[in-house]
Coordinates of C-alpha atoms in Angstrom, one line a residue:
M1 CA -118.7 -47.0 18.6
K2 CA -119.4 -48.6 14.8
N3 CA -119.6 -44.6 13.7
F4 CA -116.2 -44.4 15.8
C5 CA -114.3 -47.3 14.3
V6 CA -114.7 -46.3 11.1
W7 CA -113.0 -42.8 12.0
V8 CA -110.5 -44.8 12.2
Q9 CA -110.4 -47.2 9.7
D10 CA -110.8 -44.0 7.3
V11 CA -107.7 -41.8 9.4
L12 CA -105.5 -44.6 9.0
R13 CA -106.1 -45.8 5.6
P14 CA -104.1 -43.1 3.6
I15 CA -101.3 -44.0 5.8
S16 CA -101.4 -47.9 4.6
N17 CA -102.2 -46.4 0.6
R18 CA -99.1 -44.3 1.1
R19 CA -96.8 -44.4 -2.9
D20 CA -93.3 -45.8 -2.6
S21 CA -92.5 -41.8 -3.1
E22 CA -93.1 -41.2 0.5
H23 CA -91.4 -44.6 1.6
P24 CA -87.5 -44.3 -0.3
T25 CA -86.9 -47.4 1.3
G26 CA -89.8 -48.7 -0.6
E27 CA -90.7 -50.1 2.3
N28 CA -94.4 -50.0 2.8
D29 CA -94.6 -53.2 5.0
N30 CA -92.1 -51.6 7.5
R31 CA -95.1 -48.9 8.7
W32 CA -95.4 -49.0 12.4
I33 CA -99.5 -48.9 12.6
S34 CA -100.6 -51.3 10.4
E35 CA -103.6 -53.8 10.6
H36 CA -101.6 -55.6 13.7
H37 CA -101.7 -52.6 15.8
L38 CA -105.0 -51.1 14.8
S39 CA -106.9 -54.5 16.9
S40 CA -105.5 -52.9 19.8
L41 CA -105.7 -48.6 18.8
L42 CA -110.1 -49.3 19.5
V43 CA -109.0 -51.5 22.5
S44 CA -107.3 -48.3 24.3
T45 CA -109.9 -46.1 22.6
N46 CA -112.5 -48.3 24.5
S47 CA -111.7 -47.0 27.6
D48 CA -111.0 -43.2 26.5
S49 CA -112.4 -42.1 23.3
K50 CA -112.0 -38.6 24.4
R51 CA -108.7 -38.6 23.7
S52 CA -108.3 -41.2 21.5
P53 CA -109.0 -38.5 17.9
I54 CA -105.6 -36.2 20.0
I55 CA -104.1 -39.5 20.1
L56 CA -104.3 -40.6 16.7
H57 CA -103.9 -36.9 15.4
Q58 CA -100.3 -36.8 17.4
I59 CA -98.8 -40.2 16.4
R60 CA -100.1 -39.9 12.3
K61 CA -97.7 -36.7 12.8
A62 CA -95.0 -38.0 14.7
N63 CA -95.3 -40.9 11.9
M64 CA -95.2 -39.3 8.7
G65 CA -92.9 -41.8 7.0
T66 CA -91.3 -43.4 9.5
D67 CA -91.0 -47.2 10.7
S68 CA -91.7 -48.7 13.6
G69 CA -87.9 -48.6 14.9
N70 CA -87.6 -44.3 14.4
W71 CA -91.3 -43.1 15.5
H72 CA -89.8 -40.6 17.6
S73 CA -88.3 -38.9 15.2
G74 CA -91.5 -36.6 13.8
L75 CA -92.7 -35.5 17.9
D76 CA -92.6 -31.4 18.3
F77 CA -90.2 -30.8 21.7
D78 CA -92.4 -30.3 24.9
Q79 CA -95.3 -31.7 24.2
W80 CA -96.7 -35.6 25.5
V81 CA -97.4 -38.4 23.1
A82 CA -99.3 -41.2 24.0
L83 CA -97.8 -44.3 22.3
P84 CA -99.9 -47.3 20.9
V85 CA -98.9 -50.6 21.7
A86 CA -98.6 -53.4 19.7
G87 CA -100.5 -56.6 21.6
S88 CA -101.9 -57.0 25.8
R89 CA -101.0 -54.6 28.4
P90 CA -99.6 -54.8 31.6
S91 CA -102.5 -54.4 34.1
A92 CA -102.6 -50.2 35.4
R93 CA -101.5 -49.6 38.1
Y94 CA -99.8 -46.8 40.7
K95 CA -96.8 -46.6 43.2
H96 CA -94.9 -48.7 40.8
A97 CA -91.4 -48.5 40.3
A98 CA -89.7 -47.9 36.5
V99 CA -86.3 -47.7 35.3
I100 CA -85.4 -47.3 31.7
V101 CA -81.8 -49.8 30.3
D102 CA -80.8 -50.4 26.7
E103 CA -84.6 -48.9 25.3
K104 CA -87.0 -50.9 27.2
L105 CA -88.6 -49.9 30.2
Y106 CA -89.5 -52.2 32.9
I107 CA -92.5 -51.8 35.9
V108 CA -91.4 -53.5 39.1
G109 CA -95.0 -54.1 41.7
G110 CA -97.3 -51.6 42.7
S111 CA -100.9 -51.1 43.5
R112 CA -104.6 -51.4 42.0
N113 CA -107.5 -52.0 43.7
G114 CA -105.7 -52.7 47.7
R115 CA -103.6 -55.2 46.0
Y116 CA -100.3 -54.4 45.6
L117 CA -98.6 -56.7 42.3
S118 CA -95.4 -58.3 42.1
D119 CA -95.1 -58.6 38.3
V120 CA -92.3 -57.7 36.7
Q121 CA -93.0 -55.8 32.9
A122 CA -90.7 -54.6 30.3
F123 CA -91.8 -52.1 27.2
D124 CA -89.4 -52.2 24.4
L125 CA -89.2 -48.5 23.0
K126 CA -88.3 -49.7 19.6
N127 CA -91.0 -52.3 18.8
L128 CA -93.7 -50.5 21.5
S129 CA -94.7 -53.8 22.5
W130 CA -95.0 -55.2 26.3
S131 CA -93.2 -58.7 27.9
T132 CA -93.4 -60.1 31.2
V133 CA -90.1 -60.7 32.7
K134 CA -90.1 -64.4 34.2
L135 CA -87.4 -64.0 37.7
S136 CA -85.7 -66.7 39.4
T137 CA -83.8 -67.6 42.4
E138 CA -80.7 -69.6 43.3
L139 CA -82.9 -72.2 44.8
D140 CA -85.3 -72.5 41.9
A141 CA -83.7 -76.1 40.3
E142 CA -82.9 -77.2 43.3
N143 CA -86.9 -76.6 44.0
I144 CA -87.9 -78.0 41.4
N145 CA -86.1 -81.5 41.8
N146 CA -87.5 -81.6 45.5
G147 CA -90.7 -81.4 44.3
S148 CA -91.4 -77.6 46.2
S149 CA -92.8 -75.0 45.0
T150 CA -90.7 -71.5 44.2
E151 CA -91.2 -68.6 45.8
N152 CA -92.2 -65.6 43.9
F153 CA -91.3 -62.2 43.8
P154 CA -92.5 -60.6 46.6
A155 CA -96.0 -58.2 45.4
I156 CA -95.1 -54.8 47.1
S157 CA -96.1 -51.1 46.3
G158 CA -94.4 -48.0 46.8
H159 CA -90.8 -49.0 46.6
S160 CA -87.9 -47.5 44.6
M161 CA -86.0 -48.5 42.6
I162 CA -82.3 -47.9 40.8
K163 CA -79.9 -49.4 38.3
W164 CA -76.6 -50.2 39.8
G165 CA -74.5 -52.0 37.7
N166 CA -75.8 -55.3 36.3
K167 CA -78.4 -55.1 38.5
F168 CA -81.8 -53.5 40.0
L169 CA -81.6 -52.6 43.1
L170 CA -85.1 -52.2 45.0
L171 CA -85.8 -50.9 48.5
G172 CA -88.4 -50.2 50.8
G173 CA -92.3 -50.1 50.3
H174 CA -95.0 -51.7 51.6
S175 CA -96.1 -55.9 51.4
K176 CA -98.2 -57.9 53.4
D177 CA -94.9 -59.8 55.2
T178 CA -92.9 -56.2 55.7
S179 CA -89.9 -56.7 58.0
D180 CA -89.2 -54.6 60.7
Y181 CA -86.2 -53.0 58.2
V182 CA -85.5 -52.0 55.1
T183 CA -85.0 -54.8 52.5
V184 CA -82.5 -54.9 49.6
R185 CA -83.5 -56.9 46.8
F186 CA -81.8 -57.5 43.8
I187 CA -82.8 -58.0 39.9
D188 CA -79.5 -59.5 37.9
L189 CA -81.3 -58.0 34.4
E190 CA -79.1 -60.6 32.6
S191 CA -79.5 -63.8 34.4
H192 CA -83.3 -62.8 36.3
L193 CA -82.3 -63.9 38.9
Y194 CA -83.5 -62.1 42.6
G195 CA -82.5 -62.4 46.2
V196 CA -82.2 -60.0 49.1
M197 CA -78.9 -58.7 49.6
E198 CA -77.3 -58.3 52.9
A199 CA -76.8 -54.4 54.7
T200 CA -75.3 -54.4 58.0
G201 CA -74.6 -51.3 60.1
K202 CA -77.5 -48.9 61.0
V203 CA -81.1 -50.2 59.0
P204 CA -83.5 -47.5 58.3
V205 CA -86.9 -49.2 59.7
A206 CA -88.9 -50.7 57.3
R207 CA -90.7 -47.9 55.0
G208 CA -92.6 -46.8 51.9
G209 CA -93.5 -43.8 50.1
Q210 CA -88.6 -42.3 50.5
S211 CA -86.8 -41.1 48.0
V212 CA -84.1 -42.6 47.4
S213 CA -80.9 -40.9 44.8
L214 CA -78.3 -42.5 44.2
V215 CA -75.0 -41.0 44.3
G216 CA -71.9 -42.6 43.2
S217 CA -71.9 -45.7 45.1
K218 CA -74.1 -44.6 47.4
L219 CA -78.0 -44.6 48.7
I220 CA -79.5 -41.3 49.6
M221 CA -82.9 -42.4 51.3
F222 CA -85.1 -39.5 52.6
G223 CA -88.3 -40.1 54.6
G224 CA -91.5 -42.0 54.5
E225 CA -94.3 -43.7 55.6
D226 CA -93.3 -47.3 58.6
K227 CA -95.6 -49.8 58.8
H228 CA -98.2 -48.3 61.8
R229 CA -98.1 -44.8 59.6
R230 CA -95.6 -43.2 61.4
L231 CA -93.4 -40.5 59.2
T232 CA -90.2 -40.3 58.9
N233 CA -87.3 -37.2 57.8
D234 CA -84.2 -38.6 58.7
V235 CA -81.8 -39.0 55.9
H236 CA -80.0 -42.9 55.8
V237 CA -77.2 -43.6 53.7
L238 CA -76.3 -47.5 52.6
D239 CA -73.0 -47.9 50.6
L240 CA -73.6 -50.1 47.7
E241 CA -69.3 -51.3 48.2
T242 CA -69.7 -52.7 51.8
M243 CA -73.4 -52.6 52.0
T244 CA -73.3 -50.5 55.0
W245 CA -76.1 -48.5 56.1
N246 CA -75.3 -45.2 57.9
I247 CA -77.5 -42.3 59.1
A248 CA -76.4 -38.7 58.4
E249 CA -76.5 -36.2 61.4
T250 CA -78.1 -33.0 59.5
I251 CA -77.9 -29.8 60.7
Q252 CA -80.3 -26.8 60.5
T253 CA -83.9 -27.1 59.8
P254 CA -84.9 -30.0 58.6
P255 CA -88.6 -30.9 56.4
A256 CA -91.4 -31.5 57.7
P257 CA -92.1 -35.6 57.6
R258 CA -93.2 -36.3 54.4
F259 CA -93.8 -39.2 52.3
D260 CA -95.4 -39.4 48.6
H261 CA -92.5 -36.9 47.4
T262 CA -89.6 -36.5 45.2
A263 CA -85.9 -36.3 45.0
T264 CA -82.9 -35.4 43.0
V265 CA -79.8 -34.4 43.4
H266 CA -77.8 -31.5 41.5
A267 CA -74.2 -31.6 40.7
N268 CA -73.4 -34.5 43.0
R269 CA -73.6 -32.0 45.7
Y270 CA -77.0 -30.6 46.4
L271 CA -80.4 -33.2 47.2
Q272 CA -83.0 -31.3 46.1
I273 CA -86.5 -32.9 48.4
F274 CA -89.8 -30.6 46.3
G275 CA -93.8 -32.1 47.8
G276 CA -95.0 -34.4 49.4
C277 CA -97.5 -34.7 52.1
T278 CA -98.9 -35.9 55.8
H279 CA -101.7 -37.6 56.3
S280 CA -103.6 -34.3 55.8
V281 CA -101.0 -31.8 54.9
F282 CA -99.5 -31.5 50.9
F283 CA -96.3 -29.6 50.6
N284 CA -95.5 -27.6 47.3
D285 CA -91.9 -26.7 49.0
L286 CA -88.3 -26.7 48.1
H287 CA -85.5 -27.7 50.1
V288 CA -82.1 -28.8 49.5
L289 CA -79.0 -31.2 51.9
D290 CA -75.8 -30.2 51.1
L291 CA -74.3 -33.5 50.8
E292 CA -70.6 -32.4 52.0
T293 CA -71.9 -30.0 55.3
L294 CA -75.3 -31.7 55.8
E295 CA -77.2 -29.0 56.5
W296 CA -80.9 -28.4 55.1
S297 CA -81.7 -25.0 53.5
Q298 CA -84.9 -23.7 52.2
P299 CA -84.3 -21.9 49.3
Q300 CA -87.2 -20.1 47.5
I301 CA -88.3 -20.8 45.2
Q302 CA -89.2 -18.2 42.0
G303 CA -90.8 -18.1 38.7
D304 CA -94.3 -20.1 38.6
V305 CA -97.1 -19.9 41.9
V306 CA -97.3 -24.0 41.9
S307 CA -99.9 -25.5 44.0
P308 CA -99.0 -28.7 46.6
R309 CA -98.8 -32.0 45.5
A310 CA -97.2 -35.3 46.7
G311 CA -97.6 -39.0 44.4
H312 CA -95.3 -36.9 41.0
A313 CA -92.6 -38.2 39.7
G314 CA -89.5 -36.0 38.3
V315 CA -86.4 -36.8 36.3
S316 CA -83.3 -34.2 36.1
V317 CA -82.1 -33.8 32.0
D318 CA -78.6 -31.6 32.2
E319 CA -79.0 -28.4 34.2
K320 CA -83.1 -29.2 34.3
W321 CA -85.4 -31.0 36.6
F322 CA -88.7 -32.3 34.8
I323 CA -91.8 -32.7 37.9
V324 CA -95.0 -34.9 36.2
G325 CA -98.2 -35.6 37.9
G326 CA -99.6 -35.7 41.5
G327 CA -102.3 -34.5 43.1
D328 CA -103.7 -32.9 46.8
N329 CA -106.7 -36.0 46.7
R330 CA -109.0 -33.4 45.7
S331 CA -107.7 -33.0 41.8
G332 CA -104.9 -34.1 39.7
A333 CA -102.0 -31.8 38.8
S334 CA -102.2 -31.3 35.4
E335 CA -99.1 -29.3 34.5
T336 CA -95.8 -30.8 33.9
L337 CA -93.1 -28.9 35.9
V338 CA -89.4 -27.7 34.7
M339 CA -87.3 -26.5 37.7
D340 CA -83.9 -24.9 36.3
M341 CA -81.6 -26.2 39.4
S342 CA -78.7 -24.0 39.6
K343 CA -80.7 -20.8 39.6
L344 CA -84.3 -22.6 42.1
V345 CA -86.9 -20.8 38.9
I346 CA -90.0 -22.7 38.5
S347 CA -91.9 -22.9 35.5
T348 CA -94.3 -24.7 33.7
L349 CA -93.8 -26.5 30.7
T350 CA -97.3 -27.8 29.4
S351 CA -100.2 -28.8 30.7
V352 CA -102.9 -31.7 29.8
K353 CA -106.8 -31.0 30.1
G354 CA -109.5 -32.9 32.4
R355 CA -108.6 -36.6 33.7
D356 CA -105.7 -37.5 31.3
P357 CA -103.4 -40.6 32.8
L358 CA -100.0 -37.3 33.3
A359 CA -102.9 -35.7 36.0
S360 CA -101.9 -38.8 38.1
E361 CA -100.9 -39.9 41.9
G362 CA -98.1 -42.4 41.4
L363 CA -96.8 -42.6 38.2
S364 CA -93.3 -43.4 37.2
V365 CA -91.2 -40.4 34.7
S366 CA -88.1 -42.3 33.2
L367 CA -85.6 -41.4 30.9
A368 CA -84.3 -42.9 28.0
L369 CA -81.6 -42.6 25.7
I370 CA -82.9 -43.1 21.6
D371 CA -80.7 -43.1 18.6
G372 CA -79.0 -40.4 20.9
E373 CA -82.0 -38.3 22.0
Q374 CA -83.5 -37.9 24.9
F375 CA -87.0 -39.0 26.2
L376 CA -89.1 -38.4 28.8
V377 CA -91.2 -41.9 29.5
A378 CA -94.2 -41.9 31.7
F379 CA -96.2 -44.7 32.6
G380 CA -99.5 -45.7 35.2
G381 CA -100.7 -43.4 37.6
Y382 CA -104.1 -43.3 39.8
N383 CA -106.6 -40.3 39.1
G384 CA -109.8 -41.9 39.3
K385 CA -108.9 -44.6 37.4
Y386 CA -105.6 -46.8 37.2
N387 CA -103.6 -46.0 34.7
N388 CA -101.5 -48.1 32.0
E389 CA -100.2 -46.0 29.0
V390 CA -97.2 -45.4 27.9
V391 CA -96.8 -41.8 26.9
V392 CA -93.4 -39.4 26.2
M393 CA -91.9 -36.2 25.6
R394 CA -89.1 -34.6 23.5
P395 CA -87.8 -32.5 25.2
K396 CA -86.1 -29.3 24.1
P397 CA -81.9 -29.8 24.0
K398 CA -79.9 -27.2 25.4
D399 CA -78.1 -24.9 22.7
S400 CA -74.6 -26.6 22.1
K401 CA -73.7 -23.1 19.7
H402 CA -74.0 -21.7 22.7
P403 CA -72.2 -23.3 25.8
K404 CA -73.0 -21.8 29.0
I405 CA -69.7 -20.1 29.7
F406 CA -70.1 -17.8 26.5
Q407 CA -73.6 -17.2 27.2
S408 CA -72.4 -13.5 29.2
P409 CA -70.7 -10.9 26.4
A410 CA -67.7 -10.2 29.3
A411 CA -66.8 -14.6 29.4
A412 CA -67.2 -14.4 25.6
A413 CA -64.7 -11.2 25.2
A414 CA -62.8 -13.4 27.8
A415 CA -62.8 -16.1 25.5
A416 CA -61.6 -14.9 22.8
S417 CA -58.6 -12.5 24.4
V418 CA -57.6 -16.3 25.3
T419 CA -58.2 -17.6 22.1
A420 CA -56.1 -14.6 20.2
A421 CA -53.1 -14.5 22.9
Y422 CA -53.5 -18.5 21.3
A423 CA -53.3 -17.3 17.9
L424 CA -50.1 -15.1 17.8
A425 CA -48.2 -17.2 19.8
K426 CA -49.1 -19.5 17.7
S427 CA -48.4 -17.7 14.6
E428 CA -45.1 -15.7 16.2
S429 CA -43.0 -19.6 16.6
L430 CA -44.4 -20.6 13.0
D431 CA -41.1 -21.2 11.0
F432 CA -41.8 -19.7 7.0
T433 CA -38.0 -21.0 6.1
T434 CA -39.5 -24.7 6.2
I435 CA -41.6 -24.1 4.0
N436 CA -40.8 -24.3 0.6
S437 CA -43.8 -25.6 -1.3
K438 CA -45.4 -21.8 -1.5
P439 CA -44.2 -18.2 -3.2
K440 CA -42.5 -15.7 -1.5
M441 CA -46.1 -14.0 -2.2
D442 CA -48.2 -16.5 -0.7
L443 CA -45.9 -16.1 2.4
S444 CA -46.4 -12.3 2.1
A445 CA -50.3 -12.9 1.9
E446 CA -50.6 -14.9 4.4
I447 CA -48.6 -12.8 7.0
S448 CA -50.9 -10.3 5.8
V449 CA -53.6 -12.2 6.5
I450 CA -52.4 -13.0 10.4
K451 CA -51.6 -9.1 10.6
E452 CA -55.2 -8.3 10.0
E453 CA -56.2 -11.1 12.3
K454 CA -53.8 -9.7 14.7
K455 CA -55.5 -6.0 15.0
A456 CA -59.2 -8.1 15.1
L457 CA -58.1 -9.6 18.0
E458 CA -56.7 -6.9 19.8
S459 CA -59.5 -4.5 18.9
T460 CA -61.0 -7.9 20.6
I461 CA -58.9 -7.4 23.4
E462 CA -59.8 -3.7 24.0
D463 CA -62.8 -4.5 24.0
V464 CA -62.6 -6.8 26.8
K465 CA -60.7 -4.0 29.2
A466 CA -63.8 -1.8 28.4
V467 CA -66.3 -4.4 29.8
N468 CA -64.4 -5.4 32.6
S469 CA -63.6 -1.5 33.4
E470 CA -67.7 -1.3 32.6
L471 CA -67.9 -4.0 35.4
F472 CA -65.5 -2.6 37.7
E473 CA -67.3 0.4 38.1
K474 CA -70.5 -1.1 38.9
L475 CA -69.3 -3.0 41.1
K476 CA -68.4 0.2 43.0
E477 CA -71.4 1.2 42.5
L478 CA -72.4 -2.2 44.4
N479 CA -70.0 -1.3 47.1
G480 CA -71.4 2.2 47.4
T481 CA -74.8 0.2 47.8
H482 CA -73.5 -2.0 50.2
V483 CA -71.9 0.4 52.7
D484 CA -75.3 3.2 52.3
L485 CA -76.9 -0.6 54.0
S486 CA -74.9 -1.4 55.8
K487 CA -75.2 2.4 58.0
E488 CA -78.4 1.9 57.4
L489 CA -78.8 -1.0 58.9
H490 CA -76.7 -0.5 61.3
S491 CA -79.0 2.8 62.0
V492 CA -81.7 0.2 62.0
Q493 CA -80.4 -2.3 64.7
S494 CA -79.7 0.6 67.3
Q495 CA -83.6 1.2 66.7
L496 CA -84.1 -1.9 67.7
A497 CA -81.7 -2.1 70.8
S498 CA -83.0 1.2 71.8
E499 CA -86.8 0.3 71.7
R500 CA -86.0 -3.3 73.1
S501 CA -84.6 -0.9 75.9
R502 CA -87.6 1.0 75.9
C503 CA -89.6 -2.7 76.3
D504 CA -87.6 -3.7 79.1
D505 CA -88.8 -0.2 80.9
L506 CA -92.3 -0.8 79.7
E507 CA -91.7 -4.7 81.2
A508 CA -90.6 -3.3 84.5
L509 CA -93.3 -0.3 85.0
I510 CA -95.9 -2.9 83.9
L511 CA -94.3 -5.9 87.2
D512 CA -94.1 -3.0 89.3
L513 CA -97.8 -1.8 88.9
Q514 CA -99.0 -5.0 89.1
K515 CA -97.5 -5.9 92.0
K516 CA -99.0 -2.4 93.9
L517 CA -102.4 -3.3 92.5
S518 CA -102.1 -6.6 94.2
S519 CA -101.1 -4.5 97.3
M520 CA -104.4 -2.2 96.6
Q521 CA -106.7 -4.8 96.3
S522 CA -105.6 -6.5 99.4
I523 CA -105.8 -2.9 101.2
E524 CA -109.4 -2.7 99.4
Q525 CA -110.4 -6.1 101.5
E526 CA -109.1 -4.7 104.6
V527 CA -111.2 -1.1 103.8
Q528 CA -114.2 -3.5 103.7
A529 CA -114.1 -5.2 106.8
L530 CA -113.4 -2.2 108.9
R531 CA -116.5 -0.9 107.0
S532 CA -118.3 -4.0 108.4
Q533 CA -116.5 -3.3 111.4
K534 CA -117.8 0.2 111.7
S535 CA -121.7 -1.1 110.4
A536 CA -121.7 -3.4 113.5
V537 CA -120.9 -1.1 116.0
E538 CA -122.8 1.7 114.4
Q539 CA -126.5 -0.9 114.5
D540 CA -124.7 -2.7 118.5
M541 CA -125.2 1.4 119.3
E542 CA -128.8 2.2 117.9
T543 CA -129.6 -0.9 119.8
G544 CA -128.3 0.2 123.2
Q545 CA -129.4 4.0 122.4
A546 CA -133.3 2.7 122.1
Q547 CA -133.4 0.6 124.9
G548 CA -132.2 3.2 127.2
S549 CA -135.1 5.0 126.3
G550 CA -137.9 2.5 126.9
G551 CA -136.3 2.5 130.2
V552 CA -136.5 6.3 130.9
W553 CA -140.1 6.2 129.8
R554 CA -141.4 3.7 131.9
W555 CA -139.8 5.4 135.3
I556 CA -141.8 8.1 134.3
A557 CA -145.1 6.5 133.9
G558 CA -144.4 4.4 136.3

């Protein structure tokens, strides 16, 4: 361990000995890896010395020429990096709840060694330090004046938390004092007050491991495990404006009852459910609920084969759904998945090795916006040991130079034609008589340029027409193929009908033969009885003949 400490010091010494030329501002004291951070780094290396050289290498690479508030500027895209922490860390845990607000990661509750936790922790993503959030109730002051004790925030695990206005809303979860129905708790971010929000309507039974998604002013709750370990697959809706619960009466086949799944909402309409487990089965399926028609469907996922998992975490960024961690009670899921929600194509973005904190069950992942850039922030989890590392990823942003509407040639050409029409209308409406500051020669040159642009735009329009004609031809081919397939389908359907008719005939024949067979069995029994009677008669006849012959001989002898 002593040699390793010397190695860490050797690694950090070049950072502390940088010249002012490496720091344009000349403020070397603003570096975020300082002597104060060295002790916390050494503490973290004791628990996982194999991971520490990699972490330090990544931090050192990301920290080149930065201060503590700009640590994120040097991170590579789509790679997880563990952040150093200034000062102490909160207790390692899993099945907690996490939300990021104003560049702070808030952690509430969780579980460790079978014990539920009740603390609220905040991690500042600027100065990379943890702090404990002290909560109070409106009755605390009165209780203190009366000399009575104040009630702590309840210890809870497996709950859900979302931000609504200036409050955190916490729903569901397991605790020692679980009521029969779901409780909606709140934490005020400004006053740090906490309490319970009264809700009416068809309140769902208490549960943990459920998913909760925010759509407008409504919360959509799916699945979970109640306090009697019964699994659910029902859908409940909480209207946050009226605090009224309702049951969503869905149609088609719902997902199997499950808990510890993950969920997201795409396009403010489609609730997507991925993975989860029962008490013995783990899932890797995807189910989609149309929130307008309340119809369930199970689309086929395209792309990479994904192993079943539960206890994973997910967060959506634009059209992408990032899924991290999870496991199946035997091993943790090491890959970070990304799903294109519009195409339902899933792929592996990156993977970790060994017992990495990211390959854990019960971890959390949240979306942070730092200096206008998006980051994924993961915390906690359990994979044989409880974790309390903060790990971040800088997802690669979508290409803003090529918006989605211009990705196809036909769409780009159509947009160009619209631009051309607008340019023509604008050029034709120009009043050249009002431009007195330019000589006529300049106006002629501008007109010539506009005419050239007009020719180019007309050529673009012709290209659009050509593309459209090609698309029409392809559409005709597809229509012809559709007609052929329809004919083939009708032929197959007629064959199936014929086969069904034959099957019906065969079933009728089998029934008839079974009836005949049963009647033959009764006839055979009658024949057997007649044979027995015949044998008995023959025996009687033989006995009578024997007695008669004995009498004759006795008469002759006498």
